[in-house]
Amino acid sequence: MKVFQHVSDIGDLKTALAEAFEIKENRFKYSELGKNKTALLIFFNNSLRTRLSTQKAAMNLGMNVIVLDVNQGAWKLETERGVIMDGDKSEHLLEAIPVMGSYCDIIGVRSFATFESRKDDYEEKILNQFIKYSGRPVFFMESATVHPLQSFADLITIEEYKRTPRPKVVLTWAPHPKALPQAVPNSFTQWMNAADVDFVITHPEDYELDPAFAGNARVEYDQMKAFEGADFIYAKNWSCPGVTRPEDYGKVLSKDMSWTVDARHMAVTNNAFFMHCLPVRRNMIVSDDVIEAPTSLVIPEAANREISATVVLKRMLQAL
Ligand code: AN0
Ligand code: CP
């Protein structure tokens, strides 16, 4: 595997899940594979889980790890070609990327949507430069449009906890005070569309996800109706994807607190498990009682980030 971005990059999901459970059984099984190989993890944005779980995954495989927080200690980077660099940015991404590539064997990058341009975000302008100029395999640690390590961990979690062969999984929008990217819901939708589940998305109008990710997924605008009989509730806020009105891209169109997942919502489900990628704002996205209930999977879900990252790095090492 040279790039880990879309669900298609991991191939057959049953095989990927089998590999994940093999790793979970013994996470040090491939501890010789990464000997004298270096993973470079580059963060343009904050992270708790991705930072820790991916470092741990690299260590499980015997790799060396370097972590760079670009905005703390590195030079400020220009990303646009053709600009006269007379401002506060000392270095261009076009030099920085191949330099970073020269010190490692595999690169992971986190770079969120900026909401400045829908086109630039959806064309993955930053990550594509890493793919093009680093000379190394690149895995996405949440980009402008996707968060595949999260979705893979989510799939592992659903597989572990499902009580029926084909569970009903509901992705629900929930309110948040600030504009958040669509990366998590985009990827989750892409992965659920590829998995063997009964998948439903619910959100207020004008929050439709980009068709490249939504595909033929069922959308139910009535949240309570969507929740009926659900086995898994996956909550997440996202800002307006700008599908119907491009000028609304990245805007917060609704803060409707009736969408906060609480006991009233969970009561109509099939005693559903609650999932969220974290970090989560309590009593905006989900009530205290729902996130603290025995049916809340947020902690095992986060723990599975180590497993998904170990599988991805293992695949990349095997293809070096
Ligand atoms: C980010 C987001 O919504 O994409 C990261 C989630 C994994 N969340 C925040 O910025 C709060
Ligand atoms: N879920 C997730 O990616 O968390 P972090 O932003 O803390 O890495």
CSV table of N, CA and C in Angstrom, one decimal, residues 230-306:
chain,number,residue,atom,x,y,z
A,230,ALA,N,-32.2,1.1,15.7
A,230,ALA,CA,-30.8,1.2,15.4
A,230,ALA,C,-30.0,0.3,16.4
A,231,ASP,N,-28.9,-0.3,15.9
A,231,ASP,CA,-28.0,-1.1,16.8
A,231,ASP,C,-26.8,-0.2,17.2
A,232,PHE,N,-26.4,0.7,16.3
A,232,PHE,CA,-25.3,1.6,16.6
A,232,PHE,C,-25.7,3.0,16.2
A,233,ILE,N,-25.4,4.0,17.2
A,233,ILE,CA,-25.6,5.4,16.9
A,233,ILE,C,-24.2,6.0,16.8
A,234,TYR,N,-23.8,6.6,15.7
A,234,TYR,CA,-22.5,7.2,15.5
A,234,TYR,C,-22.8,8.7,15.4
A,235,ALA,N,-22.4,9.5,16.4
A,235,ALA,CA,-22.7,10.9,16.4
A,235,ALA,C,-21.5,11.7,16.0
A,236,LYS,N,-21.7,12.8,15.3
A,236,LYS,CA,-20.6,13.6,14.8
A,236,LYS,C,-21.2,15.0,14.4
A,237,ASN,N,-20.6,16.0,14.7
A,237,ASN,CA,-20.9,17.3,14.1
A,237,ASN,C,-20.1,17.5,12.8
A,238,TRP,N,-20.7,18.1,11.8
A,238,TRP,CA,-19.9,18.6,10.7
A,238,TRP,C,-20.5,20.0,10.2
A,239,SER,N,-19.7,20.8,9.6
A,239,SER,CA,-20.2,22.1,9.1
A,239,SER,C,-20.8,21.8,7.7
A,240,CYS,N,-21.4,22.8,7.2
A,240,CYS,CA,-22.1,22.7,5.9
A,240,CYS,C,-21.1,22.2,4.8
A,241,PRO,N,-21.4,21.1,4.1
A,241,PRO,CA,-20.5,20.6,3.1
A,241,PRO,C,-20.6,21.4,1.8
A,242,GLY,N,-21.6,22.3,1.7
A,242,GLY,CA,-21.7,23.2,0.5
A,242,GLY,C,-22.1,22.4,-0.8
A,243,VAL,N,-22.9,21.4,-0.6
A,243,VAL,CA,-23.3,20.6,-1.8
A,243,VAL,C,-24.4,21.3,-2.5
A,244,THR,N,-25.4,21.8,-1.7
A,244,THR,CA,-26.6,22.5,-2.3
A,244,THR,C,-26.2,23.9,-2.6
A,245,ARG,N,-25.5,24.6,-1.7
A,245,ARG,CA,-25.1,26.0,-1.9
A,245,ARG,C,-23.6,26.1,-1.6
A,246,PRO,N,-22.8,26.2,-2.6
A,246,PRO,CA,-21.3,26.2,-2.4
A,246,PRO,C,-20.9,27.4,-1.5
A,247,GLU,N,-21.6,28.5,-1.5
A,247,GLU,CA,-21.3,29.7,-0.7
A,247,GLU,C,-21.4,29.4,0.8
A,248,ASP,N,-22.2,28.3,1.2
A,248,ASP,CA,-22.4,28.0,2.6
A,248,ASP,C,-21.3,27.0,3.1
A,249,TYR,N,-20.3,26.7,2.2
A,249,TYR,CA,-19.3,25.7,2.6
A,249,TYR,C,-18.6,26.1,3.9
A,250,GLY,N,-18.5,25.2,4.9
A,250,GLY,CA,-17.8,25.5,6.1
A,250,GLY,C,-18.6,26.3,7.1
A,251,LYS,N,-19.9,26.6,6.8
A,251,LYS,CA,-20.6,27.4,7.8
A,251,LYS,C,-21.4,26.6,8.8
A,252,VAL,N,-21.6,27.1,10.0
A,252,VAL,CA,-22.5,26.5,11.0
A,252,VAL,C,-23.9,27.0,10.6
A,253,LEU,N,-24.8,26.1,10.1
A,253,LEU,CA,-26.1,26.6,9.7
A,253,LEU,C,-27.1,26.3,10.8
A,254,SER,N,-26.8,25.4,11.7
A,254,SER,CA,-27.7,25.0,12.7
A,254,SER,C,-27.0,24.7,14.0
A,255,LYS,N,-27.6,25.1,15.1
A,255,LYS,CA,-27.1,24.7,16.5
A,255,LYS,C,-28.3,24.1,17.2
A,256,ASP,N,-29.2,23.5,16.5
A,256,ASP,CA,-30.4,23.0,17.1
A,256,ASP,C,-30.1,21.9,18.1
A,257,MET,N,-30.3,22.3,19.4
A,257,MET,CA,-30.0,21.3,20.5
A,257,MET,C,-31.0,20.2,20.6
A,258,SER,N,-32.0,20.2,19.8
A,258,SER,CA,-32.9,19.0,19.9
A,258,SER,C,-32.2,17.8,19.2
A,259,TRP,N,-31.1,18.1,18.5
A,259,TRP,CA,-30.3,17.0,17.8
A,259,TRP,C,-29.3,16.3,18.8
A,260,THR,N,-29.1,16.9,20.0
A,260,THR,CA,-28.1,16.4,20.9
A,260,THR,C,-28.6,14.9,21.3
A,261,VAL,N,-27.7,14.0,21.2
A,261,VAL,CA,-28.1,12.6,21.5
A,261,VAL,C,-28.3,12.4,23.0
A,262,ASP,N,-29.5,12.1,23.4
A,262,ASP,CA,-29.8,11.9,24.8
A,262,ASP,C,-30.7,10.7,25.0
A,263,ALA,N,-31.1,10.5,26.3
A,263,ALA,CA,-31.8,9.2,26.6
A,263,ALA,C,-33.1,9.1,25.8
A,264,ARG,N,-33.8,10.3,25.5
A,264,ARG,CA,-35.0,10.3,24.7
A,264,ARG,C,-34.7,9.7,23.3
A,265,HIS,N,-33.6,10.0,22.7
A,265,HIS,CA,-33.2,9.5,21.4
A,265,HIS,C,-32.9,8.0,21.5
A,266,MET,N,-32.1,7.6,22.5
A,266,MET,CA,-31.6,6.2,22.6
A,266,MET,C,-32.8,5.3,22.9
A,267,ALA,N,-33.9,5.8,23.5
A,267,ALA,CA,-35.0,5.0,23.9
A,267,ALA,C,-35.7,4.3,22.7
A,268,VAL,N,-35.6,4.9,21.5
A,268,VAL,CA,-36.3,4.3,20.4
A,268,VAL,C,-35.4,3.3,19.6
A,269,THR,N,-34.2,3.2,20.0
A,269,THR,CA,-33.2,2.3,19.3
A,269,THR,C,-33.4,0.9,19.9
A,270,ASN,N,-32.6,0.0,19.2
A,270,ASN,CA,-32.6,-1.4,19.7
A,270,ASN,C,-31.5,-1.5,20.8
A,271,ASN,N,-31.6,-0.7,21.9
A,271,ASN,CA,-30.6,-0.7,22.9
A,271,ASN,C,-29.2,-0.4,22.3
A,272,ALA,N,-29.2,0.6,21.4
A,272,ALA,CA,-28.0,0.8,20.6
A,272,ALA,C,-26.8,1.2,21.4
A,273,PHE,N,-25.6,0.8,20.8
A,273,PHE,CA,-24.3,1.2,21.3
A,273,PHE,C,-24.2,2.7,20.8
A,274,PHE,N,-23.5,3.5,21.6
A,274,PHE,CA,-23.2,4.9,21.2
A,274,PHE,C,-21.7,5.0,20.8
A,275,MET,N,-21.5,5.6,19.7
A,275,MET,CA,-20.1,5.8,19.2
A,275,MET,C,-19.8,7.3,18.9
A,276,HIS,N,-18.6,7.7,19.1
A,276,HIS,CA,-18.1,9.0,18.7
A,276,HIS,C,-16.6,8.9,18.6
A,277,CYS,N,-16.0,9.6,17.6
A,277,CYS,CA,-14.6,9.5,17.4
A,277,CYS,C,-13.7,10.2,18.5
A,278,LEU,N,-14.4,11.1,19.2
A,278,LEU,CA,-13.7,11.9,20.2
A,278,LEU,C,-12.6,12.8,19.5
A,279,PRO,N,-12.4,14.0,20.0
A,279,PRO,CA,-12.9,14.6,21.2
A,279,PRO,C,-14.3,15.0,21.1
A,280,VAL,N,-15.1,14.9,22.2
A,280,VAL,CA,-16.5,15.2,22.1
A,280,VAL,C,-16.9,16.3,23.1
A,281,ARG,N,-17.7,17.2,22.7
A,281,ARG,CA,-18.3,18.2,23.7
A,281,ARG,C,-19.5,17.6,24.3
A,282,ARG,N,-19.5,17.3,25.6
A,282,ARG,CA,-20.6,16.8,26.3
A,282,ARG,C,-21.8,17.8,26.4
A,283,ASN,N,-23.0,17.3,26.3
A,283,ASN,CA,-24.2,18.1,26.4
A,283,ASN,C,-24.3,19.1,25.2
A,284,MET,N,-23.5,18.9,24.2
A,284,MET,CA,-23.7,19.5,22.9
A,284,MET,C,-24.0,18.4,21.9
A,285,ILE,N,-23.0,17.5,21.8
A,285,ILE,CA,-23.2,16.3,20.9
A,285,ILE,C,-24.0,15.2,21.6
A,286,VAL,N,-23.6,14.9,22.9
A,286,VAL,CA,-24.2,13.8,23.6
A,286,VAL,C,-24.4,14.2,25.1
A,287,SER,N,-25.4,13.6,25.7
A,287,SER,CA,-25.7,13.9,27.1
A,287,SER,C,-24.7,13.1,28.0
A,288,ASP,N,-24.5,13.6,29.2
A,288,ASP,CA,-23.6,12.8,30.1
A,288,ASP,C,-24.0,11.4,30.3
A,289,ASP,N,-25.3,11.2,30.5
A,289,ASP,CA,-25.8,9.8,30.8
A,289,ASP,C,-25.6,8.9,29.6
A,290,VAL,N,-25.8,9.3,28.4
A,290,VAL,CA,-25.6,8.4,27.2
A,290,VAL,C,-24.1,8.1,27.0
A,291,ILE,N,-23.2,9.1,27.2
A,291,ILE,CA,-21.8,8.8,27.0
A,291,ILE,C,-21.2,7.9,28.1
A,292,GLU,N,-21.9,8.0,29.3
A,292,GLU,CA,-21.4,7.3,30.5
A,292,GLU,C,-22.0,5.9,30.6
A,293,ALA,N,-23.0,5.6,29.8
A,293,ALA,CA,-23.8,4.3,29.9
A,293,ALA,C,-22.9,3.2,29.5
A,294,PRO,N,-23.3,2.0,30.0
A,294,PRO,CA,-22.5,0.8,29.6
A,294,PRO,C,-22.5,0.5,28.1
A,295,THR,N,-23.5,1.1,27.4
A,295,THR,CA,-23.5,0.9,25.9
A,295,THR,C,-22.7,1.9,25.2
A,296,SER,N,-22.0,2.8,25.9
A,296,SER,CA,-21.1,3.7,25.2
A,296,SER,C,-19.8,3.0,24.8
A,297,LEU,N,-19.4,3.2,23.6
A,297,LEU,CA,-18.2,2.5,23.1
A,297,LEU,C,-17.0,3.4,22.8
A,298,VAL,N,-17.1,4.7,23.3
A,298,VAL,CA,-16.1,5.7,22.9
A,298,VAL,C,-14.7,5.3,23.3
A,299,ILE,N,-14.6,4.6,24.4
A,299,ILE,CA,-13.2,4.2,24.9
A,299,ILE,C,-12.6,3.1,24.1
A,300,PRO,N,-13.4,1.9,24.0
A,300,PRO,CA,-12.9,0.8,23.1
A,300,PRO,C,-12.6,1.3,21.7
A,301,GLU,N,-13.5,2.2,21.2
A,301,GLU,CA,-13.4,2.7,19.8
A,301,GLU,C,-12.0,3.4,19.7
A,302,ALA,N,-11.7,4.3,20.6
A,302,ALA,CA,-10.4,5.0,20.6
A,302,ALA,C,-9.3,4.0,20.7
A,303,ALA,N,-9.4,3.0,21.6
A,303,ALA,CA,-8.3,2.0,21.7
A,303,ALA,C,-8.1,1.3,20.4
A,304,ASN,N,-9.1,1.1,19.6
A,304,ASN,CA,-8.9,0.4,18.3
A,304,ASN,C,-8.2,1.2,17.3
A,305,ARG,N,-7.9,2.5,17.6
A,305,ARG,CA,-7.1,3.3,16.7
A,305,ARG,C,-5.7,2.7,16.6
A,306,GLU,N,-5.2,2.2,17.8
A,306,GLU,CA,-3.9,1.5,17.7
A,306,GLU,C,-3.9,0.3,16.8
